[in-house]
Coordinates of C-alpha atoms and ligand atoms in Angstrom, one line a residue:
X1 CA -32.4 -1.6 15.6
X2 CA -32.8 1.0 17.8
X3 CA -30.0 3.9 18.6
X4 CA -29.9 7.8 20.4
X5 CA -26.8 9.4 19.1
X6 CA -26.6 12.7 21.5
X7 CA -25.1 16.3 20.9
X8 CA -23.6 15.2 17.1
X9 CA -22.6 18.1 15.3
X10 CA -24.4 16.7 11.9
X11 CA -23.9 17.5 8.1
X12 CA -27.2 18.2 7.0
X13 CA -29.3 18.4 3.6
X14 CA -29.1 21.8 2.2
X15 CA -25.8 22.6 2.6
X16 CA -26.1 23.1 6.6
X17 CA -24.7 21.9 10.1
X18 CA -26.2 21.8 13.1
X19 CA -25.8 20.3 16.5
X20 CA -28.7 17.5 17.7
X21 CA -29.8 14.8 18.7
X22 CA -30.5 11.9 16.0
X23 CA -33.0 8.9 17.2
X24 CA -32.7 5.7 15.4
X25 CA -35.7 3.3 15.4
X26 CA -35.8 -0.3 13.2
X27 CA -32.4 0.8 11.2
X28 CA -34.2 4.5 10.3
X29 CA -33.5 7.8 11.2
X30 CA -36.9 8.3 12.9
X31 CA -36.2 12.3 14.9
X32 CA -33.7 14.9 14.2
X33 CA -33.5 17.2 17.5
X34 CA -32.2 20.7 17.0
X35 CA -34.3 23.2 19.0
X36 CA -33.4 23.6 22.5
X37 CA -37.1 22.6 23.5
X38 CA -37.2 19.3 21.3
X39 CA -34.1 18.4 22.6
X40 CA -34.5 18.8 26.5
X41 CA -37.2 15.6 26.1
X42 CA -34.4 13.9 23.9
X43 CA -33.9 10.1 25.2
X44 CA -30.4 9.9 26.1
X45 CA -27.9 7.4 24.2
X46 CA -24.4 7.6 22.7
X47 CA -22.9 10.9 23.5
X48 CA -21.0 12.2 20.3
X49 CA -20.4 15.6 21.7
X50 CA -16.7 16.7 19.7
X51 CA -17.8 14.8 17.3
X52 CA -18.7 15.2 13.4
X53 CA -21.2 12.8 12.3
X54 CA -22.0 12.5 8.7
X55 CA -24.3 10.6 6.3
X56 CA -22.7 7.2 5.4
X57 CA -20.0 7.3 2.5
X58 CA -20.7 5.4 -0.8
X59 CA -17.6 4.4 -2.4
X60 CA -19.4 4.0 -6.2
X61 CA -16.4 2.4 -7.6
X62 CA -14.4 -0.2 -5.9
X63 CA -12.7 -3.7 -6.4
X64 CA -12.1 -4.4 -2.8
X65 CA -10.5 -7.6 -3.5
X66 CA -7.4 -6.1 -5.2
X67 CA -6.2 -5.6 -1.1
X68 CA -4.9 -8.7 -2.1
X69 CA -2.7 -6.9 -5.0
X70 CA -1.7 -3.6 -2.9
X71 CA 1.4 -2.6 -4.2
X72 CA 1.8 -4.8 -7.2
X73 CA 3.3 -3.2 -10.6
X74 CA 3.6 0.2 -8.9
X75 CA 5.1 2.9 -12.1
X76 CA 3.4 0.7 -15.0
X77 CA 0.8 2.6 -17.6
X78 CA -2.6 0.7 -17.3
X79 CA -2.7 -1.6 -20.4
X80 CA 1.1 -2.6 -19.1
X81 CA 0.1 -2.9 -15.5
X82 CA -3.1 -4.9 -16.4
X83 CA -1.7 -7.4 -18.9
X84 CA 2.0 -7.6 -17.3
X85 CA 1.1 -7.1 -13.2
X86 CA -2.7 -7.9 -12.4
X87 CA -3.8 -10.0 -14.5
X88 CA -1.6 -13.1 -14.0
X89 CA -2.5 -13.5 -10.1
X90 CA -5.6 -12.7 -10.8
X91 CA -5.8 -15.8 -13.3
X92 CA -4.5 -17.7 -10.0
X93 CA -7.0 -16.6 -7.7
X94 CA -9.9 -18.8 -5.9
X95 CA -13.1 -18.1 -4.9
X96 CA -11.4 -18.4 -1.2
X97 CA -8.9 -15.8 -2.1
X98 CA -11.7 -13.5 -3.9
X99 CA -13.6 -13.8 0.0
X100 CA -10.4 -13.2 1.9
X101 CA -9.5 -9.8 -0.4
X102 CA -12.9 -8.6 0.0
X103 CA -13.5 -9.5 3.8
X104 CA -10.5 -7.4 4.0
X105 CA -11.2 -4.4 1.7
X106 CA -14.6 -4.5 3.1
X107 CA -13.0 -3.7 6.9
X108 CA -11.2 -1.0 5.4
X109 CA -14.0 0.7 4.3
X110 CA -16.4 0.1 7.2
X111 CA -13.2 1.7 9.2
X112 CA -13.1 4.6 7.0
X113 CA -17.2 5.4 7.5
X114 CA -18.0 4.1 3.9
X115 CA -21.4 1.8 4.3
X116 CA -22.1 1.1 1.1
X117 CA -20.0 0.2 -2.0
X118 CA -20.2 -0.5 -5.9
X119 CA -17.9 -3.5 -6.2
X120 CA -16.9 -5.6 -9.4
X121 CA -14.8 -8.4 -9.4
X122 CA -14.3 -11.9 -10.6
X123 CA -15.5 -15.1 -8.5
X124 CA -18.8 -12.6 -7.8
X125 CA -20.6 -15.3 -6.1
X126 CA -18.3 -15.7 -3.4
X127 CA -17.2 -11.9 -3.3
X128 CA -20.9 -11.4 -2.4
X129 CA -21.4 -13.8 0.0
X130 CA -18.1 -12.5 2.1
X131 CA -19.4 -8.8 1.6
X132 CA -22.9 -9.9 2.8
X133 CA -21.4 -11.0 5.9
X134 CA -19.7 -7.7 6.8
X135 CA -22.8 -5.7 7.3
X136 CA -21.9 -2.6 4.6
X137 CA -24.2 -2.6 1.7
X138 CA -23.5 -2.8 -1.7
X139 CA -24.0 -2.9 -4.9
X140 CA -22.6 -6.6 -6.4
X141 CA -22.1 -7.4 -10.4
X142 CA -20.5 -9.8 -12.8
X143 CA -18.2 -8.5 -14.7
X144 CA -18.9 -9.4 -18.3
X145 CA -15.7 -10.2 -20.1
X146 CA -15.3 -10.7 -23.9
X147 CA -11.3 -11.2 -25.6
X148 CA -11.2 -10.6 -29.2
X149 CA -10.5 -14.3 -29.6
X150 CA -13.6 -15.1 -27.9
X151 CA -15.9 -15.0 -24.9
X152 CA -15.4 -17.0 -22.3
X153 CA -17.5 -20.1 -22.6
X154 CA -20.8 -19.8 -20.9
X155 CA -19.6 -16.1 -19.4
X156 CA -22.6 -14.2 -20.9
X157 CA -25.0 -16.4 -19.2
X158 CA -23.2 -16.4 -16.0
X159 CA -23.9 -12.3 -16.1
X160 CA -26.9 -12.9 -16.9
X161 CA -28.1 -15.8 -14.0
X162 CA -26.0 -13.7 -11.4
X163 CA -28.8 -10.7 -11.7
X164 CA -31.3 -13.1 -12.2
X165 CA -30.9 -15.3 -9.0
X166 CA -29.1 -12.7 -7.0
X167 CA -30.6 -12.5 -3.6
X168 CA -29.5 -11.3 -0.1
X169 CA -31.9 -12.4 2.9
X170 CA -31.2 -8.5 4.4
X171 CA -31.9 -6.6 1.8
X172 CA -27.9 -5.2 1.9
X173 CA -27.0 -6.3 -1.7
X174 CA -28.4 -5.8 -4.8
X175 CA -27.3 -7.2 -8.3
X176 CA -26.6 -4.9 -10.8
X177 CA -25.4 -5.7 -15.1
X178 CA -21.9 -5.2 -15.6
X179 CA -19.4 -5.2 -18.3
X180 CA -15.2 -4.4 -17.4
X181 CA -15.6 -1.6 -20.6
X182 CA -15.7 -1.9 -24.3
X183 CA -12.5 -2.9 -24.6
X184 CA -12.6 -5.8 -23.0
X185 CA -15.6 -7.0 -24.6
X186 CA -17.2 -7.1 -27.9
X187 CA -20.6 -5.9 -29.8
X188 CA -22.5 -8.8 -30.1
X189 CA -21.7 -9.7 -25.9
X190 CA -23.0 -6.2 -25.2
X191 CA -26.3 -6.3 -27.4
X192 CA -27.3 -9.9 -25.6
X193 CA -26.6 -8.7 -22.2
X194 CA -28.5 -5.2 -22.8
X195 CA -31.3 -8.1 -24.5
X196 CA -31.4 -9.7 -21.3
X197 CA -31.6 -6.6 -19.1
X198 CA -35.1 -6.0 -20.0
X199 CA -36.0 -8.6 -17.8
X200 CA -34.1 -7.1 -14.8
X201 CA -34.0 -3.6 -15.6
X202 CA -30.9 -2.5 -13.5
X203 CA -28.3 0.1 -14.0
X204 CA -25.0 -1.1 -15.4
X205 CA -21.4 -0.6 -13.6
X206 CA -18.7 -0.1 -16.4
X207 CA -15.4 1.5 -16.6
X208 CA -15.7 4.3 -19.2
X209 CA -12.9 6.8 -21.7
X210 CA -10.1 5.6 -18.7
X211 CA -7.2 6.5 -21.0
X212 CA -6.7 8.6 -24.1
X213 CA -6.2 5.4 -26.3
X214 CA -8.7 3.5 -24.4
X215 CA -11.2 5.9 -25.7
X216 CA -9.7 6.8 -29.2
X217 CA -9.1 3.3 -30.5
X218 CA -13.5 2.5 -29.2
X219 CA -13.5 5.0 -31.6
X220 CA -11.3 3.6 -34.8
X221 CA -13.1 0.5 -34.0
X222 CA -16.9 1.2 -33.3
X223 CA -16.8 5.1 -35.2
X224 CA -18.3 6.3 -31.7
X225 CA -16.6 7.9 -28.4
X226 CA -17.2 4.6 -25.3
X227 CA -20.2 6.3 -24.0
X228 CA -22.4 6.8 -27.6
X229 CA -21.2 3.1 -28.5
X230 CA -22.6 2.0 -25.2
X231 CA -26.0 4.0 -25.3
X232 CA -26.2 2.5 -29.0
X233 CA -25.7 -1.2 -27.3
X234 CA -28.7 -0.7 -24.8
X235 CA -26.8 -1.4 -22.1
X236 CA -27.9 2.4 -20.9
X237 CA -31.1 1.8 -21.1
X238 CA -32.1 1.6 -17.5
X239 CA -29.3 3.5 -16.4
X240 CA -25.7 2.8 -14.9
X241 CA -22.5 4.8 -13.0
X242 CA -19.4 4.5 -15.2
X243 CA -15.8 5.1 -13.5
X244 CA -13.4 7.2 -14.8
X245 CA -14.7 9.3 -17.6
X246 CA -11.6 10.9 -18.1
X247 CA -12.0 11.1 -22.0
X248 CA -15.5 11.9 -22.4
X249 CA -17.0 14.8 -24.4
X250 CA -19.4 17.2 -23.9
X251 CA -21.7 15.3 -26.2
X252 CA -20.8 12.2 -23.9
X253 CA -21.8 14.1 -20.6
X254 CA -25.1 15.0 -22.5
X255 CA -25.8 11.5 -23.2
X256 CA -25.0 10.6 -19.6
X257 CA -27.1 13.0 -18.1
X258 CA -30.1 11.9 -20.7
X259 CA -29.9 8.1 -20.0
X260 CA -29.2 8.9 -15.9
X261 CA -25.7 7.1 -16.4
X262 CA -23.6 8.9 -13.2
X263 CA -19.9 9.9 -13.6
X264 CA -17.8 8.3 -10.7
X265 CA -14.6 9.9 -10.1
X266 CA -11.5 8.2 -9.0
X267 CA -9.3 11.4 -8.8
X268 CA -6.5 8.5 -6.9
X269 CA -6.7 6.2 -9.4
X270 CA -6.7 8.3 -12.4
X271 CA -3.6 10.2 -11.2
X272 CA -1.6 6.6 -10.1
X273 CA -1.9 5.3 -13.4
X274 CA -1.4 8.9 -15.0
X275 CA -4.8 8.8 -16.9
X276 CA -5.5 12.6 -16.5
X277 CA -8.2 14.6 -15.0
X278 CA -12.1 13.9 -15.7
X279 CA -14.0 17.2 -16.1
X280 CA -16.3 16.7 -13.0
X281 CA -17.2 20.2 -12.8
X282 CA -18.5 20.6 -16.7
X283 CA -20.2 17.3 -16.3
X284 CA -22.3 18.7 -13.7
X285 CA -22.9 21.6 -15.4
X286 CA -24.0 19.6 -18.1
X287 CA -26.6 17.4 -15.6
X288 CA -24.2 14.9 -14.5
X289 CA -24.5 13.1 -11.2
X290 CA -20.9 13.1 -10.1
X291 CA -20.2 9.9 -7.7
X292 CA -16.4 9.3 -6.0
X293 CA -14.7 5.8 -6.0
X294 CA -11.4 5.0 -4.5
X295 CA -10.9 2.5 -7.6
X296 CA -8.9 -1.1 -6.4
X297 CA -6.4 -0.5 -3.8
X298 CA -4.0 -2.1 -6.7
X299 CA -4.1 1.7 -8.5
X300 CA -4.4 3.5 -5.0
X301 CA -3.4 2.3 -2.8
X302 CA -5.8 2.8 -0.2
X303 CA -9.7 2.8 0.1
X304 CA -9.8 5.8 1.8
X305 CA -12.7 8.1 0.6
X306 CA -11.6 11.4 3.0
X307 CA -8.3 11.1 0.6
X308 CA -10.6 11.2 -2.4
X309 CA -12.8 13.9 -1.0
X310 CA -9.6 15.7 -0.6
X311 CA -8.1 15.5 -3.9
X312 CA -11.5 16.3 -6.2
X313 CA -11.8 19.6 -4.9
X314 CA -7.9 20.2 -5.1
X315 CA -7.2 19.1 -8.5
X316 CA -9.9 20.4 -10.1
X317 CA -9.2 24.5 -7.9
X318 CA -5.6 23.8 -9.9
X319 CA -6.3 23.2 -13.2
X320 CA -9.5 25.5 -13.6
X321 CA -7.8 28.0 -11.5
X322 CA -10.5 28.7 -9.9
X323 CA -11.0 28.6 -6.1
X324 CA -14.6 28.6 -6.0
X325 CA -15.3 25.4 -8.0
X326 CA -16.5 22.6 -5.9
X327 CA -17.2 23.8 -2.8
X328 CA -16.6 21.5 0.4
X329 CA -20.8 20.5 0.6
X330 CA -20.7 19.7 -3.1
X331 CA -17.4 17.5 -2.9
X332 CA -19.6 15.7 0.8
X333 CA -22.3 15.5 -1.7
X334 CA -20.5 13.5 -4.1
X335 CA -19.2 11.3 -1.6
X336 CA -22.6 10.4 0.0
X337 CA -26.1 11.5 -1.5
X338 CA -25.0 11.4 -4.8
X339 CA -22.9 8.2 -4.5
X340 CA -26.6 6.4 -3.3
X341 CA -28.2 7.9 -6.2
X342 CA -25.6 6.7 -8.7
X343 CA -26.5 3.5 -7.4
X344 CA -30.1 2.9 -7.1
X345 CA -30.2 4.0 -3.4
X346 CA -32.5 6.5 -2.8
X347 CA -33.1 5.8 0.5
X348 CA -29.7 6.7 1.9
X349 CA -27.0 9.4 1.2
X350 CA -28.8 12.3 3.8
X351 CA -29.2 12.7 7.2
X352 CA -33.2 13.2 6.9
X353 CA -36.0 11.8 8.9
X354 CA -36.8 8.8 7.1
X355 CA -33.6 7.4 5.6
X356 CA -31.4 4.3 6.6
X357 CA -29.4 5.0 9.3
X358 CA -26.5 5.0 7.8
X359 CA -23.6 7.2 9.4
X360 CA -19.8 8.2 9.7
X361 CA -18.8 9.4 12.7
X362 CA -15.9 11.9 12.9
X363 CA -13.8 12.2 16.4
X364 CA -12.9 15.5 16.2
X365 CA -10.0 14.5 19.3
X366 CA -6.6 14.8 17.0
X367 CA -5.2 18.0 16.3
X368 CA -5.2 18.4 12.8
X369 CA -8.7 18.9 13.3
X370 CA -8.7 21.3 15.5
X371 CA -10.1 23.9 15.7
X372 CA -13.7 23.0 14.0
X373 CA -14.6 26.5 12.1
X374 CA -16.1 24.6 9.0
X375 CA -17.5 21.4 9.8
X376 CA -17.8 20.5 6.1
X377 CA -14.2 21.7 5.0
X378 CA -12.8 20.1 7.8
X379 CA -14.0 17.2 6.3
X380 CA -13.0 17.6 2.7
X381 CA -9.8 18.6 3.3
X382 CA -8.7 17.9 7.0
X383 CA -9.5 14.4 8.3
X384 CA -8.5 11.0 7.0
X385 CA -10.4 7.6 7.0
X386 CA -8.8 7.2 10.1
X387 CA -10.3 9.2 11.7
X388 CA -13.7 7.9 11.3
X389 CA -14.8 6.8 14.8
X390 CA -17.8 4.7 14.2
X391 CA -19.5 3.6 11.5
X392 CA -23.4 2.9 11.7
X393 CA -25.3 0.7 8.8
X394 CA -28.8 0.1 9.0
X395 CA -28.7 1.6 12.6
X396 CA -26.1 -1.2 13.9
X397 CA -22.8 0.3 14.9
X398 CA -20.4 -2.1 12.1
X399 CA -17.1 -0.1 13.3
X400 CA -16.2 1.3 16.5
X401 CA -12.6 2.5 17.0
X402 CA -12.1 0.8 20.1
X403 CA -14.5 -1.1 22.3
X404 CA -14.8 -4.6 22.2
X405 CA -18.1 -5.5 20.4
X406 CA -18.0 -4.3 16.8
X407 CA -17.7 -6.7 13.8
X408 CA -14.5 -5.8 13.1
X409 CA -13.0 -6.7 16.5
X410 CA -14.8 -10.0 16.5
X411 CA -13.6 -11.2 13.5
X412 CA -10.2 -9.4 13.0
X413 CA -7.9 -12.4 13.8
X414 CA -9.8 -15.0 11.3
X415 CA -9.9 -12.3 8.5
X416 CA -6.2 -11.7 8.9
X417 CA -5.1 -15.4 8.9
X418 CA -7.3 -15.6 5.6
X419 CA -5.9 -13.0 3.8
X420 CA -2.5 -13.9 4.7
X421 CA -3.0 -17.5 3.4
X422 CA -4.6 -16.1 -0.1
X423 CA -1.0 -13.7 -0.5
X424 CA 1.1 -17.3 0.2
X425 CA -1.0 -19.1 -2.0
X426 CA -0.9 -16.2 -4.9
X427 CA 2.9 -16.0 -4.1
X428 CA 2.6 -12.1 -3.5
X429 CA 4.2 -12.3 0.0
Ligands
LIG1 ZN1 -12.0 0.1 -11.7

């Protein structure tokens, strides 16, 4: 796939912006033009000039399919709005509902510049397959489940044969190991599926010291904090990105940082369901990598990453009282390069010669975003998802805000007769 995108005022590695000239060739970034020489011979494409563009966002932690559940049990505390609000439709839901809820949470993020995202949800198989036809990349798991009154019959080795014959013709998806936490599973689940993963070797995506209890009863039960039971279980072994982290202890941030488990940060989330504030900053001191997630739109309730940008480096300015913590590129970093590292990717996240083509494009043509001083604070902290003008994966434009040809406009009417068919049939609507 070959692309120009001219005059771009581009967030760059290093902390820096510049205006240029980026030339796409077979999905990579293949010329950065800066100097006025290099860029008088620049082939002319798209021009972006007023316009920010930025590496592609990685939403790390996501259940797009909880679209579906927007705006269900609203006020309740988690274990409440789990076992009283999400859990019963989700019990109801079909592997044609599971498609519908991702198509849909899938063309919210390609419309908010995000072009690759962690997801975990139920009915995997077919989650996968809808994702794969969007064109974002992502990372795909099944979640392993484990009640106290049993596991699920024949759930381990569904986890299992998910990795194992996960495969996507373009290379978009990749299979990861997954449990839903410790508390939702039990010790001898955990060992087997940590047993199997020395065949695949892949990071595990697990929700991690969520809540206060959540992480004090792991320890009544298992005598360790979530993250030293799970390094104890193997399942850290080849590494993983665990949401939340809002409990976790210094000693758990060491263990992360040792076992290249990332922290992914879902400041929305965490504040909806009033779990408190995960200590981003000392985990990066410590040697964290610190990801952002915009959690399921049912705890949200949006899957807007600008608004997650936007709230890490506020929260955490008010409760260290500090101004100078996280500055604007660190909070962009979180959002992109480190996002691709949490998960596997190191061959996205950057604007550099070499990398996937993957890029957010910020119309700078509203006037909250005027006047541009600061490219990078004006993106922390004054544009929204919406105003993400195109969104490029793999060097094929996915999202364009309004011409005809993008994959959004094509199949807009079919995903919305879909999704409005799985909120009937679920008796949400
Ligand atoms: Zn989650």
């Amino acid at each position: 796939m070959n692309l120009v995108l001219n005059n771009c005022l581009m967030i760059l590695p290093g902390r820096k912006s510049a205006v240029g000239d980026i030339v796409v060739t077979n999905g990579k970034i293949d010329k950065i033009l800066i100097s006025p020489e290099e860029r008088a011979s620049s082939p002319r494409g798209i021009d972006l000039s007023g316009a920010i563009v930025m590496p592609g966002i990685v939403d790390a932690h996501c259940h797009a399919p909880m679209t579906l559940l927007r705006g269900v049990g609203g006020g309740l505390p988690l274990k409440r709005w789990l076992e009283e609000a999400i859990f019963p439709i989700e019990a109801r839901m079909t592997d044609e509902d599971v498609a519908a809820g991702m198509t849909w949470g899938a063309m919210e993020l390609l419309a908010g510049g995000v072009t690759c995202v962690a997801d975990m949800y139920e009915h995997s198989l077919a989650g996968a397959a809808a994702l794969a036809e969007t064109g974002i990349k992502a990372n795909v798991c099944r979640p392993g489940l484990a009640f106290s009154d049993g596991t699920p019959k024949g759930r381990l080795e569904e986890c299992i044969d998910f990795v194992r014959n996960f495969s996507d013709p373009n290379n978009r998806l990749v299979a990861d190991i997954c449990i839903h936490s410790e508390y939702l599973t039990n010790e001898k689940f955990c060992r087997a599926l940590a047993e199997a993963n020395r065949e695949f070797t892949r990071p595990l995506n697990v929700h991690v010291s969520e809540t206060k209890r959540e992480h004090e009863e792991c320890i009544a039960r298992h005598g360790k904090t979530p993250i030293a039971y799970l390094a104890e279980t193997g399942l850290l072994d080849y590494g993983g990105y665990a949401a939340h982290c809002v409990w976790c202890t210094d000693d758990d941030f060491k263990i992360m940082a040792d076992r290249n488990v990332s922290l992914v940060h879902n400041p929305s989330s965490n504040m909806k369901l009033a779990s408190g504030f995960a200590r981003v900053c000392r985990a990066a001191e410590l040697g964290v990598n610190v990801a952002l997630g915009t959690d399921g739109p049912a705890s949200n309730d949006n899957l807007d990453m600008f608004e997650e940008m936007h709230l890490t480096s506020l929260i955490h300015k008010g409760v260290l009282l500090d101004p100078t913590v996280l500055s604007p590129w660190e909070v962009i970093e979180m959002a992109t390069v480190n996002g691709a590292k949490a998960l596997g990717r190191y061959d996205t996240g950057e604007i550099a010669v070499g990398k996937a083509a993957d890029l957010c494009v910020v119309a700078l043509d509203k006037p909250h975003l005027n006047p541009c001083v600061d490219a990078a604070n004006l993106i922390v902290h004054s544009a929204h998802a919406s105003d993400v003008a195109m969104t490029i994966v793999d060097g094929r434009i996915v999202y364009e805000r309004s011409p005809e040809q993008s994959w959004i406009d094509i199949n807009h009417e079919r995903a919305e007769f879909d999704f409005e068919m799985s909120l009937r049939r679920l008796k949400i609507k």
